[in-house]
Amino acid sequence: MAKGDATAKPIGEAIEERMASRGTVTRSDLADAIHRKVGIPRAESAKYVEMVLEEIFERIVAREDVKLSSFGAFVVRSKKERLGRNPKTGAGAKISARLVVSFKPSNIMRARINGDE
């Protein structure tokens, strides 16, 4: 559809369709959503997305939990050394101790996902 076409979809619908068909939300999708909802230029909204993600990243690297109200928490935890198996050969393999990051959704998010709102 051409840009001036009367049947063209609004940019918000086009982005939402693209995200739904892919099943993945990218940084660009987040920046486009901010641009659409707040009205700031796309380049500026992309900068804000990067700033937020960088701050979350830095906190996790510093082994801090990141809690976002009404959304959830990124929790850093340690896993002990354990014995695992190579699924192809069945041979045992030692898995070393390490830190992992997990996401725990808030009760509000869980309710929304489950349609309990």
CSV table of C-alpha atoms in Angstrom, one decimal:
chain,number,residue,atom,x,y,z
A,1,MET,CA,0.0,0.0,0.0
A,2,ALA,CA,1.3,3.4,-0.9
A,3,LYS,CA,2.0,6.0,1.8
A,4,GLY,CA,-0.9,8.3,0.6
A,5,ASP,CA,-3.3,5.3,0.1
A,6,ALA,CA,-6.6,5.8,1.9
A,7,THR,CA,-6.6,2.1,2.8
A,8,ALA,CA,-3.2,2.1,4.3
A,9,LYS,CA,-3.0,1.0,7.9
A,10,PRO,CA,-1.9,3.4,10.7
A,11,ILE,CA,1.7,2.9,11.7
A,12,GLY,CA,0.7,1.5,15.1
A,13,GLU,CA,-1.4,-1.3,13.6
A,14,ALA,CA,1.4,-2.2,11.1
A,15,ILE,CA,4.0,-2.5,14.0
A,16,GLU,CA,1.6,-4.5,16.1
A,17,GLU,CA,0.9,-6.9,13.2
A,18,ARG,CA,4.7,-7.3,12.5
A,19,MET,CA,5.3,-8.1,16.2
A,20,ALA,CA,2.4,-10.5,16.3
A,21,SER,CA,3.5,-12.4,13.2
A,22,ARG,CA,7.2,-12.6,14.4
A,23,GLY,CA,6.3,-13.4,18.0
A,24,THR,CA,9.3,-11.3,19.1
A,25,VAL,CA,9.5,-7.7,20.3
A,26,THR,CA,12.8,-6.0,19.3
A,27,ARG,CA,14.4,-2.8,20.5
A,28,SER,CA,13.2,-1.1,17.3
A,29,ASP,CA,9.6,-2.2,18.1
A,30,LEU,CA,9.9,-0.7,21.6
A,31,ALA,CA,11.3,2.5,20.2
A,32,ASP,CA,8.5,2.7,17.6
A,33,ALA,CA,5.9,2.2,20.3
A,34,ILE,CA,7.4,5.0,22.4
A,35,HIS,CA,7.5,7.2,19.3
A,36,ARG,CA,3.9,6.4,18.6
A,37,LYS,CA,2.5,6.9,22.1
A,38,VAL,CA,4.7,9.8,23.3
A,39,GLY,CA,5.3,11.6,20.0
A,40,ILE,CA,9.1,12.1,20.4
A,41,PRO,CA,11.3,11.5,17.4
A,42,ARG,CA,12.2,7.8,16.6
A,43,ALA,CA,15.9,8.4,17.1
A,44,GLU,CA,15.3,9.9,20.6
A,45,SER,CA,12.9,7.1,21.6
A,46,ALA,CA,15.6,4.5,20.5
A,47,LYS,CA,18.1,6.3,22.7
A,48,TYR,CA,15.7,6.0,25.7
A,49,VAL,CA,15.2,2.3,25.0
A,50,GLU,CA,19.0,1.8,24.9
A,51,MET,CA,19.4,3.8,28.1
A,52,VAL,CA,16.8,1.8,30.0
A,53,LEU,CA,18.2,-1.6,28.8
A,54,GLU,CA,21.8,-0.5,29.6
A,55,GLU,CA,20.8,0.4,33.1
A,56,ILE,CA,19.1,-2.9,33.6
A,57,PHE,CA,22.1,-4.7,32.1
A,58,GLU,CA,24.6,-2.9,34.4
A,59,ARG,CA,22.5,-3.7,37.5
A,60,ILE,CA,22.4,-7.3,36.6
A,61,VAL,CA,26.1,-7.5,35.9
A,62,ALA,CA,26.6,-5.9,39.4
A,63,ARG,CA,24.6,-8.9,40.7
A,64,GLU,CA,21.7,-6.7,41.8
A,65,ASP,CA,18.1,-7.8,41.3
A,66,VAL,CA,16.0,-5.5,39.1
A,67,LYS,CA,12.4,-5.0,40.2
A,68,LEU,CA,10.0,-3.2,37.9
A,69,SER,CA,6.7,-2.4,39.6
A,70,SER,CA,3.6,-4.1,38.0
A,71,PHE,CA,5.9,-5.9,35.6
A,72,GLY,CA,8.3,-8.3,37.4
A,73,ALA,CA,11.8,-8.8,38.6
A,74,PHE,CA,15.1,-10.0,37.0
A,75,VAL,CA,16.7,-12.0,39.8
A,76,VAL,CA,20.4,-13.0,39.8
A,77,ARG,CA,21.0,-16.3,41.6
A,78,SER,CA,23.8,-18.9,41.8
A,79,LYS,CA,23.5,-22.5,40.7
A,80,LYS,CA,25.6,-25.1,42.3
A,81,GLU,CA,27.9,-27.5,40.4
A,82,ARG,CA,26.0,-30.5,39.2
A,83,LEU,CA,26.2,-33.6,37.1
A,84,GLY,CA,24.5,-33.4,33.7
A,85,ARG,CA,24.2,-35.7,30.7
A,86,ASN,CA,25.1,-35.2,27.1
A,87,PRO,CA,21.7,-35.9,25.4
A,88,LYS,CA,23.3,-37.3,22.3
A,89,THR,CA,25.7,-39.8,24.0
A,90,GLY,CA,24.2,-40.2,27.4
A,91,ALA,CA,27.7,-39.6,28.9
A,92,GLY,CA,27.9,-37.8,32.2
A,93,ALA,CA,29.3,-34.3,32.2
A,94,LYS,CA,30.1,-31.9,35.1
A,95,ILE,CA,28.3,-28.6,34.9
A,96,SER,CA,30.2,-25.9,36.8
A,97,ALA,CA,28.7,-23.6,39.3
A,98,ARG,CA,27.5,-20.3,37.7
A,99,LEU,CA,25.3,-17.3,38.0
A,100,VAL,CA,22.0,-17.2,36.1
A,101,VAL,CA,19.4,-14.5,35.6
A,102,SER,CA,15.7,-15.4,35.8
A,103,PHE,CA,12.6,-13.4,35.4
A,104,LYS,CA,9.8,-13.6,37.8
A,105,PRO,CA,6.6,-11.9,36.6
A,106,SER,CA,4.6,-9.7,39.1
A,107,ASN,CA,1.2,-10.8,40.3
A,108,ILE,CA,-0.4,-8.2,38.1
A,109,MET,CA,1.4,-9.6,35.0
A,110,ARG,CA,0.4,-13.1,35.9
A,111,ALA,CA,-3.2,-12.1,36.3
A,112,ARG,CA,-3.2,-10.4,32.9
A,113,ILE,CA,-1.5,-13.3,31.2
A,114,ASN,CA,-4.1,-15.7,32.7
A,115,GLY,CA,-7.0,-13.4,32.0
A,116,ASP,CA,-7.8,-13.0,35.7
A,117,GLU,CA,-8.1,-9.2,35.6
